[in-house]
C-alpha positions as a Python dict, from the first residue, in 0.01 Angstrom:
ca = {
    (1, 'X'): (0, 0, 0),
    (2, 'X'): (-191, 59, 356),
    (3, 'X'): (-424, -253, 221),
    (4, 'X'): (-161, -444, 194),
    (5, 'X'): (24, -362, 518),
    (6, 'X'): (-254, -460, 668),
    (7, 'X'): (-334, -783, 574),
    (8, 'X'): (77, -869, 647),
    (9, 'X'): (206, -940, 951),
    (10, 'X'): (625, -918, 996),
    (11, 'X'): (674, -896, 1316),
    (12, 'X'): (909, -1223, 1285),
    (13, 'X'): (1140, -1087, 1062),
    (14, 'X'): (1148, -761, 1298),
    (15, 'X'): (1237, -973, 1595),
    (16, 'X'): (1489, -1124, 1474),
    (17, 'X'): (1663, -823, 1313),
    (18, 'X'): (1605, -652, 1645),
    (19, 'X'): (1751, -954, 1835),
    (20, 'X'): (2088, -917, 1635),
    (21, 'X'): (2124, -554, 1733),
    (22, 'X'): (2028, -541, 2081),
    (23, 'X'): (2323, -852, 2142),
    (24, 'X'): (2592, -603, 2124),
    (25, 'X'): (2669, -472, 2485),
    (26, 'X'): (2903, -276, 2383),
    (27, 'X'): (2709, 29, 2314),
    (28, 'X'): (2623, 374, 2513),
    (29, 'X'): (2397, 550, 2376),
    (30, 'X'): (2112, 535, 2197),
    (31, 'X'): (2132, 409, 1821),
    (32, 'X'): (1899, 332, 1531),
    (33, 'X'): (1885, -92, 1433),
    (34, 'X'): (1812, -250, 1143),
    (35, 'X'): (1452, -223, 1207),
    (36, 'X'): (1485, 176, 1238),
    (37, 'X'): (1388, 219, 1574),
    (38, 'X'): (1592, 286, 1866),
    (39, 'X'): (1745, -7, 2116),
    (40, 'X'): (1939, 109, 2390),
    (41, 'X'): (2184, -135, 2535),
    (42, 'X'): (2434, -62, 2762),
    (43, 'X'): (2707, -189, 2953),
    (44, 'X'): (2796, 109, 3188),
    (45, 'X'): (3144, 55, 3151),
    (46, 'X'): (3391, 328, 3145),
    (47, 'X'): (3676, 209, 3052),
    (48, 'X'): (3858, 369, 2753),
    (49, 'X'): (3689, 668, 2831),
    (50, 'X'): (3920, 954, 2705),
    (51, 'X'): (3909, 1291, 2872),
    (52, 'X'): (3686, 1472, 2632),
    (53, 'X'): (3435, 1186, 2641),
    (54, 'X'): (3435, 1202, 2999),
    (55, 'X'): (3397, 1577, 3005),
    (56, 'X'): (3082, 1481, 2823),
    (57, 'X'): (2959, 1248, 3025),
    (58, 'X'): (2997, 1480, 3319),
    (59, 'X'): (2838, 1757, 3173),
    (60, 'X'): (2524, 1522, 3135),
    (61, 'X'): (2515, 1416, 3481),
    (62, 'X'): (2556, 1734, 3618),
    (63, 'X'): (2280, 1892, 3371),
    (64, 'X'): (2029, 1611, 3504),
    (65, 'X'): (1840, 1678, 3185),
    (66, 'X'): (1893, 1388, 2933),
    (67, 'X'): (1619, 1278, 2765),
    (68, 'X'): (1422, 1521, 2954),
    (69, 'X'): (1305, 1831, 2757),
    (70, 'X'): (1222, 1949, 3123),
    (71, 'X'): (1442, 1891, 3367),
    (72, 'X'): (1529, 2084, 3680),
    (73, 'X'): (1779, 2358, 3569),
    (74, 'X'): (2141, 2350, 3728),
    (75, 'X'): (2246, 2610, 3909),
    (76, 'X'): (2529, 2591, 4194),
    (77, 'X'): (2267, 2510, 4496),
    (78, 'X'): (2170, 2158, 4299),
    (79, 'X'): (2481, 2007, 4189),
    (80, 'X'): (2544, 1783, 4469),
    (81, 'X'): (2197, 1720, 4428),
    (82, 'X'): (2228, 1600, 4076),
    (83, 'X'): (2530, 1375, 4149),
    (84, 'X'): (2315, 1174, 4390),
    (85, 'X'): (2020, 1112, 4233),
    (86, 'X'): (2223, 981, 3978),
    (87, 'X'): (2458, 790, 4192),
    (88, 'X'): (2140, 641, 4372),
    (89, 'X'): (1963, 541, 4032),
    (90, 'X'): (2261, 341, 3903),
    (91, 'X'): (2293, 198, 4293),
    (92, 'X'): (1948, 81, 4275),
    (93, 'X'): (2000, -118, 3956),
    (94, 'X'): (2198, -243, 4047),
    (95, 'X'): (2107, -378, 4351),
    (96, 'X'): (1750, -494, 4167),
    (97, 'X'): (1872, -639, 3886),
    (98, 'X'): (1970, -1001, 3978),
    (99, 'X'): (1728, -1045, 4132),
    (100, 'X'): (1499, -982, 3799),
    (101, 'X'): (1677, -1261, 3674),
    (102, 'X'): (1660, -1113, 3264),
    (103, 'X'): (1294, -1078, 3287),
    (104, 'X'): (1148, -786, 3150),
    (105, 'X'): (980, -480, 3288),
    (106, 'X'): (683, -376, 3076),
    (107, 'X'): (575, -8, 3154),
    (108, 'X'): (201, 79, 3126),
    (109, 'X'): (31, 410, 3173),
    (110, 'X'): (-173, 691, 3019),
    (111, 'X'): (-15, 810, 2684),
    (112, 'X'): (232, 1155, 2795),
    (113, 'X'): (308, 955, 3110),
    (114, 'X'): (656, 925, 3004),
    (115, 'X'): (683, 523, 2948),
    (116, 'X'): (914, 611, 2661),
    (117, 'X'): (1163, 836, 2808),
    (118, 'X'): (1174, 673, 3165),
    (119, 'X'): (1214, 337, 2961),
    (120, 'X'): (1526, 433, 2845),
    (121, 'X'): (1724, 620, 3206),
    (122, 'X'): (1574, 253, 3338),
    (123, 'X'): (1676, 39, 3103),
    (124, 'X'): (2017, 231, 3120),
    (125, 'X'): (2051, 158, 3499),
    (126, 'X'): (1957, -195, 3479),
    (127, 'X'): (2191, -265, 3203),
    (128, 'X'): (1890, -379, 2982),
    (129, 'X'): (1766, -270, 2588),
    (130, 'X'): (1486, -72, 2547),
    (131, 'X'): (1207, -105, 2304),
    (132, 'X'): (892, 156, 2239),
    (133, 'X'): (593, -141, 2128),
    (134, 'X'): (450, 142, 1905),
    (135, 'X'): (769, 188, 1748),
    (136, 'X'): (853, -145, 1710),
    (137, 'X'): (445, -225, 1508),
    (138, 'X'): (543, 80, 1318),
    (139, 'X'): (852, -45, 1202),
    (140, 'X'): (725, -387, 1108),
    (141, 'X'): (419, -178, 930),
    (142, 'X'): (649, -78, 679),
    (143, 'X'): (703, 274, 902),
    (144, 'X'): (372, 297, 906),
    (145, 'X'): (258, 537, 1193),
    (146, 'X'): (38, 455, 1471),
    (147, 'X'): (-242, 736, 1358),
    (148, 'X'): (-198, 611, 983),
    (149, 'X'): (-312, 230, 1081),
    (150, 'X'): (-591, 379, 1294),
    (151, 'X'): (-698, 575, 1045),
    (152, 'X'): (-692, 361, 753),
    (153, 'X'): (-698, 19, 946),
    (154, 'X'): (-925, 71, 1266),
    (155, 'X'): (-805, 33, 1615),
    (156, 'X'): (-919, -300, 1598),
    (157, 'X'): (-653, -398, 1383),
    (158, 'X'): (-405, -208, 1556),
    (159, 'X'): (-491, -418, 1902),
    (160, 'X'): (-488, -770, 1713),
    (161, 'X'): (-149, -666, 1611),
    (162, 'X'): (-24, -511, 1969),
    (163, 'X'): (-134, -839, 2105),
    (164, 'X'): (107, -1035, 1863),
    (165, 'X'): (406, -785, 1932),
    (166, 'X'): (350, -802, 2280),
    (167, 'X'): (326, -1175, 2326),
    (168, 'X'): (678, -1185, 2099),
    (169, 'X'): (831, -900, 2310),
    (170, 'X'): (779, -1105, 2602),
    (171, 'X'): (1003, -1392, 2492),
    (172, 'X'): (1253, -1137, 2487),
    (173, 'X'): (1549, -1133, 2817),
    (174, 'X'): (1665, -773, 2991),
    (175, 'X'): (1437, -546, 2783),
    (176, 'X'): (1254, -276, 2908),
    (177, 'X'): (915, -234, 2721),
    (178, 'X'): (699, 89, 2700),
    (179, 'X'): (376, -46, 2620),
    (180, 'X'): (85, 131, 2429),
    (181, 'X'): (-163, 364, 2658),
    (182, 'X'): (-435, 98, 2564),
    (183, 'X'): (-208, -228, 2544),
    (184, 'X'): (-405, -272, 2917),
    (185, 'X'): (-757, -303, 2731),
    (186, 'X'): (-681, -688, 2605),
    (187, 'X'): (-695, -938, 2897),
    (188, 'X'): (-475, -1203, 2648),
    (189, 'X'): (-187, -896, 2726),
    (190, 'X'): (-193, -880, 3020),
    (191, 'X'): (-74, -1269, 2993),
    (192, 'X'): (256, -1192, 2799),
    (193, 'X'): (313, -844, 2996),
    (194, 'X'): (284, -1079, 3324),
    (195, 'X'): (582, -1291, 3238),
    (196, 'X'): (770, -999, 3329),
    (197, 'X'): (689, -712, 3589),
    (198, 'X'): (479, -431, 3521),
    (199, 'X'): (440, -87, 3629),
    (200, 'X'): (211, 145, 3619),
    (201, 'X'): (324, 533, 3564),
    (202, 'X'): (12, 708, 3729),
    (203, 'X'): (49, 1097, 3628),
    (204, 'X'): (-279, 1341, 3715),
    (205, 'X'): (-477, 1418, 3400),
    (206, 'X'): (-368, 1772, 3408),
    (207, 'X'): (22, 1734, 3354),
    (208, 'X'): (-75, 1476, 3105),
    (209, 'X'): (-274, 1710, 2933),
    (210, 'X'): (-84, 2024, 2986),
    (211, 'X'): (239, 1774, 2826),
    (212, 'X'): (24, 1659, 2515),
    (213, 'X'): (-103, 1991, 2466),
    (214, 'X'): (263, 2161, 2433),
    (215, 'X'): (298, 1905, 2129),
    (216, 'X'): (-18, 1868, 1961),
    (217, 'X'): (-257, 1607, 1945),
    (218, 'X'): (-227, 1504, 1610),
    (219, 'X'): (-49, 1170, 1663),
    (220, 'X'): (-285, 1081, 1906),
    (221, 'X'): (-554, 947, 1719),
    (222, 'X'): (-785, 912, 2013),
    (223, 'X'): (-776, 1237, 2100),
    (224, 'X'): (-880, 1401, 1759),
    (225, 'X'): (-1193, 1554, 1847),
    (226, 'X'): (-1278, 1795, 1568),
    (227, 'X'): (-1286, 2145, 1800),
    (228, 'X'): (-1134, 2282, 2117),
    (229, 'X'): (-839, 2378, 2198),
    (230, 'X'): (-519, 2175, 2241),
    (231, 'X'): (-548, 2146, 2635),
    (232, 'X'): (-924, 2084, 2649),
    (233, 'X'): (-936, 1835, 2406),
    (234, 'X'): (-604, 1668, 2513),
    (235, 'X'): (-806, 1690, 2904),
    (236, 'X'): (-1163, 1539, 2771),
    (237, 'X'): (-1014, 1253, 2594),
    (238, 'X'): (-774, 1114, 2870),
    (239, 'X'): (-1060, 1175, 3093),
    (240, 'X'): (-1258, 950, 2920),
    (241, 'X'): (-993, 704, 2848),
    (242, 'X'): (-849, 718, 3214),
    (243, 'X'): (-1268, 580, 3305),
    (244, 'X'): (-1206, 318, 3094),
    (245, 'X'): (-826, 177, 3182),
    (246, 'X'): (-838, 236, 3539),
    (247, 'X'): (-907, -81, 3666),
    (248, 'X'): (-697, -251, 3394),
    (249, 'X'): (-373, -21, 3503),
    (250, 'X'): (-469, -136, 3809),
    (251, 'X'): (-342, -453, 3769),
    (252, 'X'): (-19, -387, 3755),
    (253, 'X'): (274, -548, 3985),
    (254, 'X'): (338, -259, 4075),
    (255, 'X'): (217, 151, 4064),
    (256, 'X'): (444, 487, 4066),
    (257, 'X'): (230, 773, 4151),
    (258, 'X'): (400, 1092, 4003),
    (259, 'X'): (199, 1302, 4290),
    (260, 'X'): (352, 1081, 4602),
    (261, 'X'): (722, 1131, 4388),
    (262, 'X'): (663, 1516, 4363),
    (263, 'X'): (552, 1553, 4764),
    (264, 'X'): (820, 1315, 4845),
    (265, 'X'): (1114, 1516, 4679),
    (266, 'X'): (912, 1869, 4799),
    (267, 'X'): (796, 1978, 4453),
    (268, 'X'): (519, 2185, 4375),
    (269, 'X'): (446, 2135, 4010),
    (270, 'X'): (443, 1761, 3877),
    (271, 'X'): (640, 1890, 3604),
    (272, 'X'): (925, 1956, 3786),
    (273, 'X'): (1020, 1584, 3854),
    (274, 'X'): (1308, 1412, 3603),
    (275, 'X'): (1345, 1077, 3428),
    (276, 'X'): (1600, 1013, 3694),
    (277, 'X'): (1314, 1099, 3985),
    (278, 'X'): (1071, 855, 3821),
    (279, 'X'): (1330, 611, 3732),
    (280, 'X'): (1484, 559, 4098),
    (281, 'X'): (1112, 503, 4245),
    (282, 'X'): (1057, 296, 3972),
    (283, 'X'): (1328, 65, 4105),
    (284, 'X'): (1198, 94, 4440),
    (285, 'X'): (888, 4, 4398),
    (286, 'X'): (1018, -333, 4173),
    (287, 'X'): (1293, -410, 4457),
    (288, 'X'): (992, -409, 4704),
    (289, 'X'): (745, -612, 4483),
    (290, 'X'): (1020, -885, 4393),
    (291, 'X'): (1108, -888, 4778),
    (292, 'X'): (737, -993, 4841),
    (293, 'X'): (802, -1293, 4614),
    (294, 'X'): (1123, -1359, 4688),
    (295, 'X'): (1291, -1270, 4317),
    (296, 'X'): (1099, -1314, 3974),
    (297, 'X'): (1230, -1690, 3974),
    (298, 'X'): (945, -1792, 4247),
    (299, 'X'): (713, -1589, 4048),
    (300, 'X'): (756, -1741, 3687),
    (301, 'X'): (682, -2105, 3864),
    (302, 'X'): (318, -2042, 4008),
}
C-alpha cells in the first residue's frame, strides 16, 4: 500500500474537501473535517452564549492554559494578568487583520517551536482557519504519517510533495499555516509561503530539546539516531539541523525570538511563556512589518 501512496498524489481532492469545511464561520472550537485533520475557524461571536457555556469560556480565559500543556498556573496574584493578555491578543487582531487583506500567515521554525499550537490561539484572534501542512500531506497520504513516508519513501519524496501542498495552501484566503521544520530548505517554497507573510518562531535549542525530549523522538524521523538519551539526541540533531536552516529561517518577513518575549514579560525559564505570549508578539511583529509596506495589498503588486 506505501508503494502505492507514493506514486499518488491527492492533494486536489483534499483541498477541496478542506475548502468545504473551513467555509463555515460558524464554528468555535476546534473540529475534525472531512479530510480528518483539524481546521479551526472562528467567528468570535458570542451571541447565544448560555450561562453554562459562558462559565466555560471564562474558566478558559482565566486558566490561560488552552492548548498549552504548560501554561503559567493561576493563582489569585495573575488573574488580572490573564484577562489582559487575552484582551490584548484579540485587540491586536483585530487591529492587524484588515490590513492582511485574507492573505495568509505561514509559520516557520525549528520542529517543538510551537508553529502548531500558536497557529491555532492566532488563527483564533485573527478570525482565520488553521491548517498543520504535515497534517494536511498525511491526510492526503491515506493517514499516512510523516515518519512512515520518510521511512519507506525518503525525505526526498516527502519535500516534492510539501512543495505541492504548500504551493496549493497558498491559494488558500485567512488561513494560518504551520509549515514543516524543513519546508525552508526548498527555494520554489519559499515562493508560495511569500504570497503570504511569514514568521519565524526562533526558540533556543535547549527548550526545543528539553520539549521534544518530554515526548520522545520517535516521530521525528530526523532525529532517530540509534543511541543517547532522549535530550542529547533531541539536542545533537536540532543542532545540526538549526546549521543548516538558519539562513533559510532567516528569510522570513518577519522573526519572534522566544528569548526577547521571555526578558520582555520578566521570565526566567523560556518555558514559562504561553500560546497567548507568543501569539500577541506574533501580531506585533506582523502589524509592524505590514506598516513598513503599507498593508499586504502594496506587497502582492511588486
Amino acid at each position: 500500500m506505501m508503494a502505492a501512496a507514493c506514486g499518488t498524489t491527492s492533494l486536489h481532492r483534499t483541498l477541496t474537501m478542506l475548502g468545504r469545511k473551513s467555509s463555515n464561520a460558524s464554528a468555535r472550537f476546534p473540529k475534525r473535517n472531512g479530510c480528518g485533520f483539524v481546521v479551526v475557524n472562528l467567528s468570535g461571536n458570542m451571541q447565544g452564549m448560555n450561562d453554562v457555556g459562558f462559565r466555560r469560556r471564562v474558566s478558559e480565559r482565566l486558566s490561560c492554559a488552552s492548548n498549552d500543556a504548560q501554561a503559567r498556573a493561576v493563582d489569585p496574584g495573575n488573574l488580572c494578568a490573564c484577562f489582559d493578555r487575552s484582551w490584548l491578543l484579540k485587540k491586536k487582531g483585530q487591529e492587524v487583520a484588515p490590513y492582511l487583506n485574507g492573505c495568509c500567515i505561514f509559520l516557520v521554525g525549528m520542529m517543538g517551536s510551537g508553529k502548531t499550537t500558536v497557529g491555532k490561539v492566532l488563527a483564533e484572534a485573527l478570525g482565520y482557519s488553521f491548517i498543520d501542512s504535515d497534517k494536511f500531506i498525511e491526510q492526503s497520504m491515506g493517514g499516512t504519517s510523516v515518519a512512515q513516508i520518510f521511512q519507506n519513501c525518503g525525505e526526498s519524496f516527502f519535500r516534492d510533495y510539501e512543495s505541492e501542498a504548500l504551493q496549493q495552501l497558498s491559494m488558500m484566503p485567512k488561513h494560518v499555516i504551520a509549515t514543516g521544520g524543513g519546508a525552508v530548505v526548498l527555494p520554489k517554497n519559499w515562493k508560495y509561503m511569500k504570497q503570504g507573510v511569514t514568521v519565524w518562531l526562533d526558540a533556543p535549542l535547549d527548550a526545543l530539546a528539553r520539549r521534544i525530549a518530554a515526548v520522545g523522538t520517535d516521530s521525528r524521523p530526523l532525529l532517530d539516531f540509534e543511541s543517547g538519551d532522549a535530550y542529547t539526541k533531541a539536542f545533537m540533531g536540532l543542532f545540526t539541523l538549526s546549521k543548516k536552516r538558519a539562513d533559510a529561517y532567516a528569510n522570513s518577513d518577519t522573526t519572534v525570538s522566544f528569548q526577547y518575549i521571555a526578558d520582555k514579560l520578566g521570565l526566567e525559564d523560556i518555558a514559562d511563556i504561553t500560546p497567548t505570549d507568543i501569539a500577541i508578539e506574533v501580531l506585533e511583529q506582523i502589524g509592524s512589518f505590514l506598516d513598513g509596506n503599507e498593508g499586504i495589498s502594496v506587497r502582492m503588486l511588486s
